[in-house]
Short mmCIF file of C-alpha atoms and ligand atoms in Angstrom, two decimals:
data_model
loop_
_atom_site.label_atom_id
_atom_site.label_comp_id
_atom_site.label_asym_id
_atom_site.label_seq_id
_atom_site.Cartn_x
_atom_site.Cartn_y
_atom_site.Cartn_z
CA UNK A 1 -13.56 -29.97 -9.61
CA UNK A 2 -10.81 -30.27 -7.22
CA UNK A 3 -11.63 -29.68 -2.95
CA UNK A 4 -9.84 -27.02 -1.46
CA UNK A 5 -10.12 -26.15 2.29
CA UNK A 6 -9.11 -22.59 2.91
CA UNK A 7 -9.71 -19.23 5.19
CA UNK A 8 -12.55 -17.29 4.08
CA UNK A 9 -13.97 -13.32 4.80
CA UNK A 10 -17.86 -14.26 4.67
CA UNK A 11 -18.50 -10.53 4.66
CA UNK A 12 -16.20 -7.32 5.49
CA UNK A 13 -17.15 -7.26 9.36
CA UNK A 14 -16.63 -11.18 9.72
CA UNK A 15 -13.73 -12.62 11.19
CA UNK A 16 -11.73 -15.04 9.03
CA UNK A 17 -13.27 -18.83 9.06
CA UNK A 18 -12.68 -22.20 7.85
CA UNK A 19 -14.40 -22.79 4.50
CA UNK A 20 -14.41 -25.50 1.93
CA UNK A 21 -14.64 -24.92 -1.88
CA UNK A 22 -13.84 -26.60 -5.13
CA UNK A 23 -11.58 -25.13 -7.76
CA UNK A 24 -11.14 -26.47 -11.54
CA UNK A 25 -9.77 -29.34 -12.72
CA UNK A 26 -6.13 -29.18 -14.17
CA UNK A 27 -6.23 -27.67 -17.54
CA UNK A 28 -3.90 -28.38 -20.65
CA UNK A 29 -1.93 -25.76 -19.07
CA UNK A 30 -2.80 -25.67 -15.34
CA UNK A 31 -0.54 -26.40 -12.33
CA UNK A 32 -1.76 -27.67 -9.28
CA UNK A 33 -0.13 -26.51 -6.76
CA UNK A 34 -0.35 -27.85 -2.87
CA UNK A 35 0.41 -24.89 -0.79
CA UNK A 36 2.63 -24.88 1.93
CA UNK A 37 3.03 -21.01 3.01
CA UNK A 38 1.12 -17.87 2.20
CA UNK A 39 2.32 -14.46 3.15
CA UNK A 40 -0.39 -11.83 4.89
CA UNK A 41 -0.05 -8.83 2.94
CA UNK A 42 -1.93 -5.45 4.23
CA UNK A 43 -3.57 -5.55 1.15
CA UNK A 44 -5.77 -8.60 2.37
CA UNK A 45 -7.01 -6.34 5.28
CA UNK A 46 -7.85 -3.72 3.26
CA UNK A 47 -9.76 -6.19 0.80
CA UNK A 48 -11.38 -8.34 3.25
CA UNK A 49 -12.25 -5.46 5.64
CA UNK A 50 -13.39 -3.96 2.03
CA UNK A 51 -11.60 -0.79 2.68
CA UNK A 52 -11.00 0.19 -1.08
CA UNK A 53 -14.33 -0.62 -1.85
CA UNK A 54 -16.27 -3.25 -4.78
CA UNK A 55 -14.62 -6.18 -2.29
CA UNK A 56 -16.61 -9.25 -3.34
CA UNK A 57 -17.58 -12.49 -0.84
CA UNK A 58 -16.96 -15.20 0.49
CA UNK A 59 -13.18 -13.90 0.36
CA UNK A 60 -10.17 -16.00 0.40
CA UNK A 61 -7.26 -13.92 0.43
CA UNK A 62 -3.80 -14.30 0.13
CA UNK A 63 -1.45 -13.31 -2.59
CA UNK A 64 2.24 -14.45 -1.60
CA UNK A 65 1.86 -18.01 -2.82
CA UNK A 66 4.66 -20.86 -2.22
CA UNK A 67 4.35 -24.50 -2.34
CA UNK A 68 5.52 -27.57 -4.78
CA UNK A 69 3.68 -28.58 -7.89
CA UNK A 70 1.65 -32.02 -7.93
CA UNK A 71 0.07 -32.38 -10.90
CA UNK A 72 0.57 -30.60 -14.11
CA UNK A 73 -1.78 -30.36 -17.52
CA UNK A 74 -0.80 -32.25 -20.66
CA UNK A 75 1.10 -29.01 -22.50
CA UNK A 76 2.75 -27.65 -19.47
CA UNK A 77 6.70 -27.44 -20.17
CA UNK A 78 7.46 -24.98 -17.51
CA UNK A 79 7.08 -27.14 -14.57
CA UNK A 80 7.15 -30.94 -13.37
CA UNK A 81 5.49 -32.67 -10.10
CA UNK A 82 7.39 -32.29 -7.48
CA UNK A 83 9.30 -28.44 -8.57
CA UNK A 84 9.24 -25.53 -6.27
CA UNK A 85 6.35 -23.02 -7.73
CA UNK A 86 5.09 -19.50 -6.51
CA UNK A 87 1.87 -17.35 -7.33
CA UNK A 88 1.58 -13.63 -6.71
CA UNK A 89 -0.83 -11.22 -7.15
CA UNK A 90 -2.52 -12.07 -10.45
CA UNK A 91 -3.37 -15.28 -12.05
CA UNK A 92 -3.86 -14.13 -15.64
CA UNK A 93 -4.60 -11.50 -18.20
CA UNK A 94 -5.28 -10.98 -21.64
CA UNK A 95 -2.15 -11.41 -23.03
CA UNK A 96 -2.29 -9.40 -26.10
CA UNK A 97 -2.44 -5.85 -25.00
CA UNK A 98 0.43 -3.54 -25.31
CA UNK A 99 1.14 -3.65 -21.56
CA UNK A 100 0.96 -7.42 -21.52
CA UNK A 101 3.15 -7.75 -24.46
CA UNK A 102 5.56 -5.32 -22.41
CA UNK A 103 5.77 -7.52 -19.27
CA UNK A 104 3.61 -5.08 -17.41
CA UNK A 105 0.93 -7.50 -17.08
CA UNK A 106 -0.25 -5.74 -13.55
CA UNK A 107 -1.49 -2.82 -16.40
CA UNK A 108 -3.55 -5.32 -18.56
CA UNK A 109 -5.82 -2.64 -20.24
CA UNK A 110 -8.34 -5.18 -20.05
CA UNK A 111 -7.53 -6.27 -16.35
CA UNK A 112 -5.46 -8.70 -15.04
CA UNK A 113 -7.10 -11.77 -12.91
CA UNK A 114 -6.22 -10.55 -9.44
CA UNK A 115 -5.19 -13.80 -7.32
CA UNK A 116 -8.20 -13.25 -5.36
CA UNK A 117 -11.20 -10.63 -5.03
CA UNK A 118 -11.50 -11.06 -8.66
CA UNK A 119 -12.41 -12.88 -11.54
CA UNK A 120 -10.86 -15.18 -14.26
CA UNK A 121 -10.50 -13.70 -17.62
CA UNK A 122 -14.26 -14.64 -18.88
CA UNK A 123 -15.17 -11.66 -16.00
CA UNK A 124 -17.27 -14.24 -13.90
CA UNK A 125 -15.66 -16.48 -12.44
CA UNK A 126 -14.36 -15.54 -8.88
CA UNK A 127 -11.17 -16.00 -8.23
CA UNK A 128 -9.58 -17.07 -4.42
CA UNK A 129 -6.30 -16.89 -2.82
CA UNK A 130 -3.92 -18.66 -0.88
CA UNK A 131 -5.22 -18.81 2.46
CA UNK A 132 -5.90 -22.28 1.53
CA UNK A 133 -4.44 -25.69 0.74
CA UNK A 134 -4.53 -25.68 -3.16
CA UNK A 135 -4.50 -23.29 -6.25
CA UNK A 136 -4.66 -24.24 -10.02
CA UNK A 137 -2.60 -21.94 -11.87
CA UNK A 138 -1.77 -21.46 -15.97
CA UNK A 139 1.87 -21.94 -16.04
CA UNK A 140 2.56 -19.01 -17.08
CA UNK A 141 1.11 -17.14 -14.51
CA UNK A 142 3.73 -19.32 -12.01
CA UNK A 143 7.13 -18.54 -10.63
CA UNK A 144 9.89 -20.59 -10.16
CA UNK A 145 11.61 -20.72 -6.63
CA UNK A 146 14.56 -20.65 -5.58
CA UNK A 147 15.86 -23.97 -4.41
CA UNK A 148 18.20 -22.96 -1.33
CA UNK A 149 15.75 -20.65 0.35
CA UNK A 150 13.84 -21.56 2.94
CA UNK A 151 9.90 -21.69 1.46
CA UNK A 152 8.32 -19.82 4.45
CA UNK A 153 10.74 -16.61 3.74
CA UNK A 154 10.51 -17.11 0.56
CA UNK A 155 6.45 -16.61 0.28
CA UNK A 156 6.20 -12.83 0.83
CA UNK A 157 8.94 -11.89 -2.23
CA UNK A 158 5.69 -12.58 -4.29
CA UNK A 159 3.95 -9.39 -3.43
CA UNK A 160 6.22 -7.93 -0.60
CA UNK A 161 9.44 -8.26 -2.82
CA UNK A 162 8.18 -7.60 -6.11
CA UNK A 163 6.23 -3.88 -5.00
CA UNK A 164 9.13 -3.37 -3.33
CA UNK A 165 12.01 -4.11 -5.81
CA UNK A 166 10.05 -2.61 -8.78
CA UNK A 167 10.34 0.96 -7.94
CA UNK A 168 13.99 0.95 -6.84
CA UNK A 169 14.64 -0.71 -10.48
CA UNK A 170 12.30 1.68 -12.42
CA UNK A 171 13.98 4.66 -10.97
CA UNK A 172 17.60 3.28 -10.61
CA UNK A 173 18.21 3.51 -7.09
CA UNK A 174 21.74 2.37 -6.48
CA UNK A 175 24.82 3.99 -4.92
CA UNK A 176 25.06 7.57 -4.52
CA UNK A 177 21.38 7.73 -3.42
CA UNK A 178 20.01 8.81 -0.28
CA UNK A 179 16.75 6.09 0.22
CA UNK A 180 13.87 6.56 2.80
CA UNK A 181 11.86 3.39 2.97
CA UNK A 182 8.80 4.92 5.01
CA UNK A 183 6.97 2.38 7.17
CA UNK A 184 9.33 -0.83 8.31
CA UNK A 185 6.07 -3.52 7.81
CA UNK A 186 6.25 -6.25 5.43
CA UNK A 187 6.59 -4.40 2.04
CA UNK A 188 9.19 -1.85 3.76
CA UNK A 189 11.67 -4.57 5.39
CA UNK A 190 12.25 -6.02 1.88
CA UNK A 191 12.32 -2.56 0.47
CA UNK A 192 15.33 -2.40 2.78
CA UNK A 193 17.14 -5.10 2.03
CA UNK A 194 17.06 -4.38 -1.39
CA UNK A 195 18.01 -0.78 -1.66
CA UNK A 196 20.84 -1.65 0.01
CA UNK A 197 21.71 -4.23 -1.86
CA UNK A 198 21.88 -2.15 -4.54
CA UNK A 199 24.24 0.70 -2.70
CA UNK A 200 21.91 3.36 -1.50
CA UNK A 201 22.68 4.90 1.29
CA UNK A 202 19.23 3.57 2.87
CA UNK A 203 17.52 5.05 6.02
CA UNK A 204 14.35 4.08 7.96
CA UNK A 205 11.49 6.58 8.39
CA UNK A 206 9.50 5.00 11.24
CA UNK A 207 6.37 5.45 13.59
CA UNK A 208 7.90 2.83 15.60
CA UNK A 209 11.22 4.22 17.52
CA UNK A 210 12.07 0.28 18.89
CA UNK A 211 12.50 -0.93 15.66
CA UNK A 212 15.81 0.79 14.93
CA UNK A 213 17.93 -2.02 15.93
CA UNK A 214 15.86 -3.91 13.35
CA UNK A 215 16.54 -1.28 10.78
CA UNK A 216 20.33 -1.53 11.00
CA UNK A 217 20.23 -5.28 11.05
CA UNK A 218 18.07 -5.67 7.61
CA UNK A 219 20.59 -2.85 6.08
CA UNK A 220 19.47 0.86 6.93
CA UNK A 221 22.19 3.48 7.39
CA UNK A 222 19.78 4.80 10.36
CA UNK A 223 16.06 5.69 11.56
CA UNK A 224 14.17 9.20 10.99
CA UNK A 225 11.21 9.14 13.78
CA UNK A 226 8.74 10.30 11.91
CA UNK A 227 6.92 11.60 14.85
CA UNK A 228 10.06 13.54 15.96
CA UNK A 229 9.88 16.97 14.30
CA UNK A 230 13.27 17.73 14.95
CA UNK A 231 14.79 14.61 13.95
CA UNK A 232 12.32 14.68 10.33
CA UNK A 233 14.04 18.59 10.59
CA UNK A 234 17.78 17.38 10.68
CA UNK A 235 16.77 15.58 7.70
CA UNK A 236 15.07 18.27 5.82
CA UNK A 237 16.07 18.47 1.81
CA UNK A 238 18.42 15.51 2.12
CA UNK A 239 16.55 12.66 0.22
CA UNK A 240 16.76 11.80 -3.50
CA UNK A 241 14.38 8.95 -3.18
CA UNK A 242 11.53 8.39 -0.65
CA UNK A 243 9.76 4.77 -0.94
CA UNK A 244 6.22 5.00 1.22
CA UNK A 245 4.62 1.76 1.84
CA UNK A 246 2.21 3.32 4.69
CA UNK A 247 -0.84 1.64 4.96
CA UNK A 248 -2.83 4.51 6.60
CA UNK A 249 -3.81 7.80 6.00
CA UNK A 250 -0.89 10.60 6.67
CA UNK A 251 0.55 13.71 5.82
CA UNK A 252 2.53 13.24 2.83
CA UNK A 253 4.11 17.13 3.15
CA UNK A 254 5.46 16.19 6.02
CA UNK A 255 8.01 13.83 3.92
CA UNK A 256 8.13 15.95 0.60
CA UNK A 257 9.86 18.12 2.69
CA UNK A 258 13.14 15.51 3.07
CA UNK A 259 13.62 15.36 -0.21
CA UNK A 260 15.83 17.33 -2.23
CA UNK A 261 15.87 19.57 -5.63
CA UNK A 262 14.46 17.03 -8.21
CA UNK A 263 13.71 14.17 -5.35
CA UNK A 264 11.13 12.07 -5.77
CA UNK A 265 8.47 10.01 -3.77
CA UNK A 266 7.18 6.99 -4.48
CA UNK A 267 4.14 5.62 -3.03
CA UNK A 268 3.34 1.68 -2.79
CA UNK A 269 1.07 1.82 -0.01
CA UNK A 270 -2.82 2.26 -0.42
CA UNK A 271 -4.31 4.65 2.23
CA UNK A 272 -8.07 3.79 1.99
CA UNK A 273 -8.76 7.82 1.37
CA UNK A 274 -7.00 10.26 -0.48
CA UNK A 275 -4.43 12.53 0.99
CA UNK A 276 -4.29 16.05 1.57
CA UNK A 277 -1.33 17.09 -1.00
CA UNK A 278 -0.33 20.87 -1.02
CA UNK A 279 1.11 21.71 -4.37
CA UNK A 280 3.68 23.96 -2.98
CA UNK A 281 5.13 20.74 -1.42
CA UNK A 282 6.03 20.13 -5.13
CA UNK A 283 6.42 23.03 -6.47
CA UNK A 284 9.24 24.51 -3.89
CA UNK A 285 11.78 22.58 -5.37
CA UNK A 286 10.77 21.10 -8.30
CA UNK A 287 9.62 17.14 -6.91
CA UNK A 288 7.73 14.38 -8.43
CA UNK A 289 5.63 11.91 -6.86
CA UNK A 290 4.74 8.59 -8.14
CA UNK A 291 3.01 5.31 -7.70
CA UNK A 292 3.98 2.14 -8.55
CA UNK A 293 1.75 -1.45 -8.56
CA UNK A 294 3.46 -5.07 -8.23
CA UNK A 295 5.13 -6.02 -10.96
CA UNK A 296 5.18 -8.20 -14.21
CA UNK A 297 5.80 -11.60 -14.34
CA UNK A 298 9.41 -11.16 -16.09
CA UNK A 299 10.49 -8.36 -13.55
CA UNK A 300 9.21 -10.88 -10.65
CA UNK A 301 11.45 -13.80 -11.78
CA UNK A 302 14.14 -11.56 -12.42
CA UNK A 303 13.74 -10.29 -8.49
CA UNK A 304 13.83 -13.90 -7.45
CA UNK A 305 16.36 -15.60 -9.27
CA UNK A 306 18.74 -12.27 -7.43
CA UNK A 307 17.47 -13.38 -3.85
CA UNK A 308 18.46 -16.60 -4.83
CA UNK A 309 21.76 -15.25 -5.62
CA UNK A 310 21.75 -13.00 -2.95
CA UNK A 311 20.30 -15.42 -0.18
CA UNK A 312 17.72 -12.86 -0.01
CA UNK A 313 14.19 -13.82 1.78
CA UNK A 314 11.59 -12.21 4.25
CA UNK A 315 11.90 -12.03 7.91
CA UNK A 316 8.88 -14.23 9.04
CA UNK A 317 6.71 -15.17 11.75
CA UNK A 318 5.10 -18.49 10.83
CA UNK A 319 1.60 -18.84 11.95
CA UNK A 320 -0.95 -21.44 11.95
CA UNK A 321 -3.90 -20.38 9.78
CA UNK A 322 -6.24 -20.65 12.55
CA UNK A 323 -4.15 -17.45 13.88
CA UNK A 324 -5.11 -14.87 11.15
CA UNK A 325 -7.24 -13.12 12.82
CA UNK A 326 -4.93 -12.59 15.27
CA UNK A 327 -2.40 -11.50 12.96
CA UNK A 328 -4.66 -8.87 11.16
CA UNK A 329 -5.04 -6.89 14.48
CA UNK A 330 -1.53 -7.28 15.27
CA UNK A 331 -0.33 -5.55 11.57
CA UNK A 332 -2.66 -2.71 12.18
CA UNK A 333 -0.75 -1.87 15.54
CA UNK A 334 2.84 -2.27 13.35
CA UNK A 335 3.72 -5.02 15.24
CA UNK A 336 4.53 -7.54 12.48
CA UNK A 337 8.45 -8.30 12.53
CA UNK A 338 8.21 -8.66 9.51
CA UNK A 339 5.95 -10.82 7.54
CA UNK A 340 3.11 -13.03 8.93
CA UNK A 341 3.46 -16.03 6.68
CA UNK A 342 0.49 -18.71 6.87
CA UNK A 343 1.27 -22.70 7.58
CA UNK A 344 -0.88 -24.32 5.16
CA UNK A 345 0.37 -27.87 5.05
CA UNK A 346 -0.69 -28.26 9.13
CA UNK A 347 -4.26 -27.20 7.53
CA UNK A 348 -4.27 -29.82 5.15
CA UNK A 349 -3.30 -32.28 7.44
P1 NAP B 1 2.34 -3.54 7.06
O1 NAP B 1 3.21 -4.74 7.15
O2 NAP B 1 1.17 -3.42 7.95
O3 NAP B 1 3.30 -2.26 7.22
C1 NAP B 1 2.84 -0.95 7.15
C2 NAP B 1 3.75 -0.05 7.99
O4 NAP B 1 3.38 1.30 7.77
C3 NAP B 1 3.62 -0.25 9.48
O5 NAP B 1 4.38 -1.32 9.97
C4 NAP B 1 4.09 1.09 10.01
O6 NAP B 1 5.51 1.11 10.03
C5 NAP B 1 3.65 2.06 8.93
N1 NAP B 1 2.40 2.76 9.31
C6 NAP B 1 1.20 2.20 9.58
N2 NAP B 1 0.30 3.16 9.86
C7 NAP B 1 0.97 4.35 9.77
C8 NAP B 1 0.57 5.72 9.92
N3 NAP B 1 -0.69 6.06 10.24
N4 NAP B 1 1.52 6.69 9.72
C9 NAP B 1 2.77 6.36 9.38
N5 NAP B 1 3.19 5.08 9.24
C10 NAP B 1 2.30 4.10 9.42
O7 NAP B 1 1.74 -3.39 5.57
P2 NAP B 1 2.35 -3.90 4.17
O8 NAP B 1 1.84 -5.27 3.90
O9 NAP B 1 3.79 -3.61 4.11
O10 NAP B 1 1.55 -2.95 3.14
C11 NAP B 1 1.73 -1.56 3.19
C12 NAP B 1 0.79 -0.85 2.23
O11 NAP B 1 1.16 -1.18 0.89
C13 NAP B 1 -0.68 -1.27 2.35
O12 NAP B 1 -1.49 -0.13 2.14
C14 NAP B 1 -0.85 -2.26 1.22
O13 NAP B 1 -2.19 -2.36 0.77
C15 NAP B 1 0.02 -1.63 0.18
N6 NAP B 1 0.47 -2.53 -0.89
C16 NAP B 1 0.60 -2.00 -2.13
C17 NAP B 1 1.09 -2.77 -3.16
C18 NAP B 1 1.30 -2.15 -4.51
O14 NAP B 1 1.52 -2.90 -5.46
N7 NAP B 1 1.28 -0.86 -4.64
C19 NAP B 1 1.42 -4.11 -2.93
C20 NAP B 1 1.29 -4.62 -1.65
C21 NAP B 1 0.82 -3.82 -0.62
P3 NAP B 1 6.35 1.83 11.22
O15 NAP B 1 6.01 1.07 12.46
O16 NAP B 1 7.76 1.66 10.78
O17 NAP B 1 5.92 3.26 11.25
ZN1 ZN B 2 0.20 -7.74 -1.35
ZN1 ZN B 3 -3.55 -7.34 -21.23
#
C-alpha cells in the first residue's frame, strides 16, 4: 500500500483535518500520480457538509486533480514518469454499458467510481480525493495536460471546465446566442470564458453587483443584478440560453422569465432541495429546462487540448491546504475570485 497524507471530513459537522491513509499499490495499469494542485469545487461542501445526503466518512474530497506522474504500471502506454496528468470527477466505471461505450461515462448505468465519496468498481472499496499528496489512477481514467499552462489554473478545468463546457457544446451555443451564465463562482467564470469563446453574446446574471468589472474582463457582454427587478425586467424574454451554476436554493421563475420563445435553461448547480417550479413558467412560451452532469472522458480531453490552444485556464487563488476551512466559508459568502485551488506539494514537504 502506498502512504498518502491528505485533508479529511471526519464527519459532516467537522472541520477539515490532517489525516494519513494508504492507497493501493500501482497496478498493471495504474498511475501514480504526486499531486501538486487540487481545485475546491462547491460540490465538496455539499458532500463533506453531507448536504445531498448518503455522504460517507472519513472524507477526502477534491475532484480537480493536477500533478506529474511518478510511477506507472507495467501495461500503461498512455503515460510516462515525469508527464503532466489530471483526474476529475470519476476514477472508473464499468466500461461496457451503452453510456460508457458512448463516452458518457458520468451515466455508467452501473455507476461510475466518483473520485471521492464513493467506491471502486467492486462497490466496497472507498474511494478519496485530491485534498491530498497522492492518487493511483487506471490510465484511462487520466487526462493529459496541457504543457504551457500554468498547473494551478489548470486544476479546476477538471470539474469547473468540463460542467461548464459540456452544456454549451451539447446545445451549440455559439454566435448569434444570447448566454446568461447565472452565478460568477468557480463553475460560472469558466462558463464565461468559454461561451464567449465560442461567439455568444454572453452576459452575467449576478447576486454580487462588484463583480461586474470581473465579468467584462473574463468575456461577458454585461451584468443582470439578479436582485434588481428592474434590471432582470429590461431583460425580460431576451435569452436563448440560460447556464445556472447556483449553488443554493432560488427561484428559478424568476430567470425563465429572460428567456425567449423556445429558450432554454440549463442547470449545473445542485441546490440541496428541490425548487419551487411553476409550470406556467414553461408553458408561456414554450421553454425547456435541462440538467447536465460533468462530462466523459473524451469530451474532457477534447475541452483541454482547446484551452491549450486557447491559453484558456481558471482564475485562481492558491491556498495552502491548511486554509480550507477557511476557504469553504469564504465560497458560501461568493467571495471566491474565482477558484480556490489547493497547494499540495508544500503538504508533502
Ligand atoms: P461557487 O464557486 O460557490 O459559485 C456559486 C455562485 O452561485 C456564487 O459565487 C454566487 O454567484 C451564486 N450564488 C450562490 N448562492 C446564491 C443564491 N442563493 N442565489 C443566487 N445566486 C447564488 O460554486 P461552484 O463550485 O461554481 O458550484 C456551483 C454549483 O454547481 C454547486 O451546487 C455545485 O455542487 C454544482 N456543481 C455541479 C456539477 C455538475 O456536474 N452538474 C459539477 C460541479 C459543481 P454570484 O455572486 O455571481 O451571485
Ligand atoms: Zn466539482
Ligand atoms: Zn458503464
Amino acid at each position: 500500500m502506498i502512504a498518502v497524507e491528505g485533508y479529511a471530513a471526519q464527519s459532516a459537522k467537522a472541520p477539515l483535518a490532517p489525516w494519513s491513509f494508504e492507497r493501493r499499490d500501482v497496478g498493471p495499469k495504474d498511475v501514480l500520480i504526486d499531486i501538486a494542485f487540487c481545485g475546491v469545487c462547491h460540490s465538496d461542501i455539499h458532500q463533506a457538509r453531507d448536504e445531498w445526503g448518503g455522504s460517507r466518512f472519513p472524507m477526502v474530497p477534491g475532484h480537480e486533480i493536477v500533478g506529474h506522474v511518478t510511477a506507472i504500471g507495467s501495461q500503461v502506454d498512455q503515460f510516462k514518469v515525469g508527464d503532466r496528468a489530471g483526474v476529475g470527477c470519476f476514477v472508473d466505471s464499468c466500461r461496457v454499458c451503452v453510456n460508457c461505450k458512448a463516452d458518457l461515462e458520468q451515466f455508467c448505468v452501473k455507476g461510475m467510481s466518483g473520485t471521492y465519496n464513493g467506491f471502486e468498481q467492486d462497490k466496497v472499496t472507498p474511494t478519496f480525493g485530491g485534498y491530498s499528496t497522492r492518487i493511483v489512477v487506471d490510465q484511462k481514467y487520466v487526462l493529459h495536460l496541457p504543457e504551457q499552462l500554468e498547473l494551478a489554473a489548470v486544476a479546476p478545468l477538471l470539474c469547473a471546465g468540463i460542467t461548464t463546457w459540456s452544456p454549451l457544446r451539447h446545445w451549440n451555443i455559439g454566435k448569434g446566442h444570447k448566454v446568461g451564465i447565472v452565478g460568477l463562482g468557480g463553475l460560472g467564470h469558466m462558463g464565461v470564458k468559454f461561451a464567449s469563446a465560442f461567439g455568444a453574446e454572453t452576459w452575467v446574471l449576478t447576486t454580487s453587483p462588484g463583480k461586474a468589472d470581473d465579468a467584462a474582463r473574463l468575456g461577458a457582454v454585461g451584468v443582470v443584478v439578479s436582485k434588481d427587478a428592474a434590471d432582470m425586467e429590461k431583460h425580460a424574454g431576451s435569452f436563448d440560453f440560460l447556464l445556472s451554476t447556483i449553488s443554493a436554493p432560488y427561484d428559478i421563475n424568476a430567470y425563465l422569465g429572460l428567456l425567449k420563445v423556445d429558450g432554454t435553461m440549463v442547470t449545473v448547480g445542485a441546490p440541496e432541495r428541490p425548487l419551487d417550479l411553476h409550470l406556467f413558467s414553461l408553458i408561456m412560451g414554450r421553454k425547456s429546462i435541462g440538467g447536465s452532469l460533468i462530462g466523459g472522458i473524451k469530451e474532457t480531453q477534447e475541452m483541454l487540448d482547446y484551452c491549450g490552444e486557447h491559453g484558456i485556464v481558471s482564475d485562481v487563488e492558491v491556498i495552502p491546504a491548511e486554509k480550507i476551512n477557511e476557504a469553504y466559508e469564504r465560497m458560501l459568502k461568493s467571495d471566491v475570485r474565482y477558484r480556490f485551488s489547493i497547494d499540495l506539494k508544500s503538504m508533502a514537504a
